[in-house]
Short mmCIF file of the C-alpha atoms (twelve columns), coordinates in Angstrom:
data_MODEL
# 
_entry.id   MODEL 
# 
loop_
_atom_site.group_PDB 
_atom_site.id 
_atom_site.type_symbol 
_atom_site.label_atom_id 
_atom_site.label_alt_id 
_atom_site.label_comp_id 
_atom_site.label_asym_id 
_atom_site.label_seq_id 
_atom_site.Cartn_x 
_atom_site.Cartn_y 
_atom_site.Cartn_z 
_atom_site.pdbx_PDB_model_num 
ATOM 1  C CA . MET A 1  119.322 113.351 194.833 1 
ATOM 2  C CA . LEU A 2  117.678 116.369 192.944 1 
ATOM 3  C CA . SER A 3  116.349 115.613 189.358 1 
ATOM 4  C CA . VAL A 4  115.176 117.028 186.226 1 
ATOM 5  C CA . GLN A 5  112.701 115.990 183.783 1 
ATOM 6  C CA . VAL A 6  113.048 116.577 180.030 1 
ATOM 7  C CA . GLN A 7  110.753 115.917 177.224 1 
ATOM 8  C CA . VAL A 8  112.894 114.336 174.247 1 
ATOM 9  C CA . LEU A 9  111.135 114.723 170.863 1 
ATOM 10 C CA . PHE A 10 112.477 112.117 168.008 1 
ATOM 11 C CA . PHE A 11 112.287 112.892 164.480 1 
ATOM 12 C CA . ALA A 12 112.912 111.049 161.542 1 
ATOM 13 C CA . HIS A 13 114.959 108.108 161.622 1 
ATOM 14 C CA . ALA A 14 115.466 108.458 165.455 1 
ATOM 15 C CA . ARG A 15 111.879 108.191 165.465 1 
ATOM 16 C CA . ASP A 16 112.225 104.778 163.309 1 
ATOM 17 C CA . ILE A 17 114.472 103.549 165.860 1 
ATOM 18 C CA . THR A 18 112.743 104.390 169.073 1 
ATOM 19 C CA . GLY A 19 109.055 103.791 167.872 1 
ATOM 20 C CA . ILE A 20 107.563 106.851 169.486 1 
ATOM 21 C CA . GLY A 21 107.713 110.642 168.709 1 
ATOM 22 C CA . SER A 22 108.366 111.551 172.273 1 
ATOM 23 C CA . LEU A 23 109.409 110.725 175.691 1 
ATOM 24 C CA . GLU A 24 109.891 112.185 179.166 1 
ATOM 25 C CA . VAL A 25 113.390 111.104 180.847 1 
ATOM 26 C CA . GLU A 26 114.246 111.711 184.252 1 
ATOM 27 C CA . LEU A 27 117.965 112.627 184.849 1 
ATOM 28 C CA . LYS A 28 120.194 113.745 187.483 1 
ATOM 29 C CA . ASP A 29 120.496 117.398 188.376 1 
ATOM 30 C CA . ARG A 30 123.294 119.196 186.335 1 
ATOM 31 C CA . ALA A 31 122.609 116.347 183.734 1 
ATOM 32 C CA . THR A 32 124.324 117.240 180.252 1 
ATOM 33 C CA . ILE A 33 122.904 116.474 176.412 1 
ATOM 34 C CA . CYS A 34 125.824 114.019 176.668 1 
ATOM 35 C CA . ASP A 35 124.149 112.196 179.432 1 
ATOM 36 C CA . LEU A 36 120.709 112.107 178.165 1 
ATOM 37 C CA . LYS A 37 122.312 110.284 174.917 1 
ATOM 38 C CA . ASN A 38 123.967 107.959 176.997 1 
ATOM 39 C CA . VAL A 39 120.606 107.026 178.856 1 
ATOM 40 C CA . LEU A 40 118.881 106.973 175.495 1 
ATOM 41 C CA . ILE A 41 121.228 104.874 173.792 1 
ATOM 42 C CA . ARG A 42 121.167 102.142 176.722 1 
ATOM 43 C CA . THR A 43 117.316 102.091 176.360 1 
ATOM 44 C CA . TYR A 44 117.303 101.991 172.467 1 
ATOM 45 C CA . PRO A 45 121.110 100.899 171.573 1 
ATOM 46 C CA . ASP A 46 120.238 101.305 167.860 1 
ATOM 47 C CA . LEU A 47 120.686 105.364 168.401 1 
ATOM 48 C CA . GLY A 48 124.146 104.387 168.605 1 
ATOM 49 C CA . SER A 49 124.659 104.300 165.124 1 
ATOM 50 C CA . ILE A 50 123.290 107.386 164.363 1 
ATOM 51 C CA . GLU A 51 124.373 109.301 167.804 1 
ATOM 52 C CA . SER A 52 127.549 110.948 165.809 1 
ATOM 53 C CA . LYS A 53 125.295 112.404 163.068 1 
ATOM 54 C CA . LEU A 54 122.285 113.910 165.352 1 
ATOM 55 C CA . ALA A 55 121.394 117.614 165.766 1 
ATOM 56 C CA . VAL A 56 120.332 118.494 168.737 1 
ATOM 57 C CA . ALA A 57 118.125 121.517 169.787 1 
ATOM 58 C CA . LEU A 58 117.286 122.580 173.290 1 
ATOM 59 C CA . ASN A 59 114.414 124.668 173.903 1 
ATOM 60 C CA . GLU A 60 114.325 124.921 169.651 1 
ATOM 61 C CA . GLU A 61 118.149 126.266 169.747 1 
ATOM 62 C CA . TYR A 62 120.886 123.943 168.534 1 
ATOM 63 C CA . VAL A 63 123.447 122.936 171.324 1 
ATOM 64 C CA . VAL A 64 126.535 120.642 171.707 1 
ATOM 65 C CA . GLY A 65 127.315 118.102 174.232 1 
ATOM 66 C CA . GLU A 66 128.037 120.096 177.155 1 
ATOM 67 C CA . ALA A 67 124.967 121.624 177.578 1 
ATOM 68 C CA . THR A 68 123.373 121.658 181.113 1 
ATOM 69 C CA . LEU A 69 119.837 120.468 180.848 1 
ATOM 70 C CA . LYS A 70 117.127 122.133 183.418 1 
ATOM 71 C CA . ASN A 71 113.365 120.677 184.892 1 
ATOM 72 C CA . GLY A 72 111.204 121.065 181.664 1 
ATOM 73 C CA . ASP A 73 113.454 121.299 178.968 1 
ATOM 74 C CA . GLU A 74 112.729 120.019 175.348 1 
ATOM 75 C CA . VAL A 75 115.038 118.473 173.465 1 
ATOM 76 C CA . ALA A 76 114.938 117.394 170.084 1 
ATOM 77 C CA . LEU A 77 116.870 114.423 168.368 1 
ATOM 78 C CA . ILE A 78 117.153 115.465 164.506 1 
ATOM 79 C CA . PRO A 79 119.109 112.923 162.267 1 
ATOM 80 C CA . PRO A 80 120.402 114.163 158.969 1 
ATOM 81 C CA . VAL A 81 117.972 114.338 156.528 1 
ATOM 82 C CA . SER A 82 118.483 113.508 153.075 1 
ATOM 83 C CA . GLY A 83 116.300 113.008 149.642 1 
ATOM 84 C CA . GLY A 84 115.921 114.644 146.257 1 
# 
């Protein structure tokens, strides 16, 4: 079975939840952003509480859940930022 390796970057509250800034994840070939989120939520269940609010950037461009991942892609998970 073919697979892809992607680098995941966690920012703000997503970083707080996971306790890490980045992680390399192996997924099945033709996996999507949705597939990646599902894997991450299984590993870090508290991500589920902010999943619907996360902005996702694939190789520095914002994307939606059905974007297909390729080997070597970089995915950033960016929660909403608030403050004043």
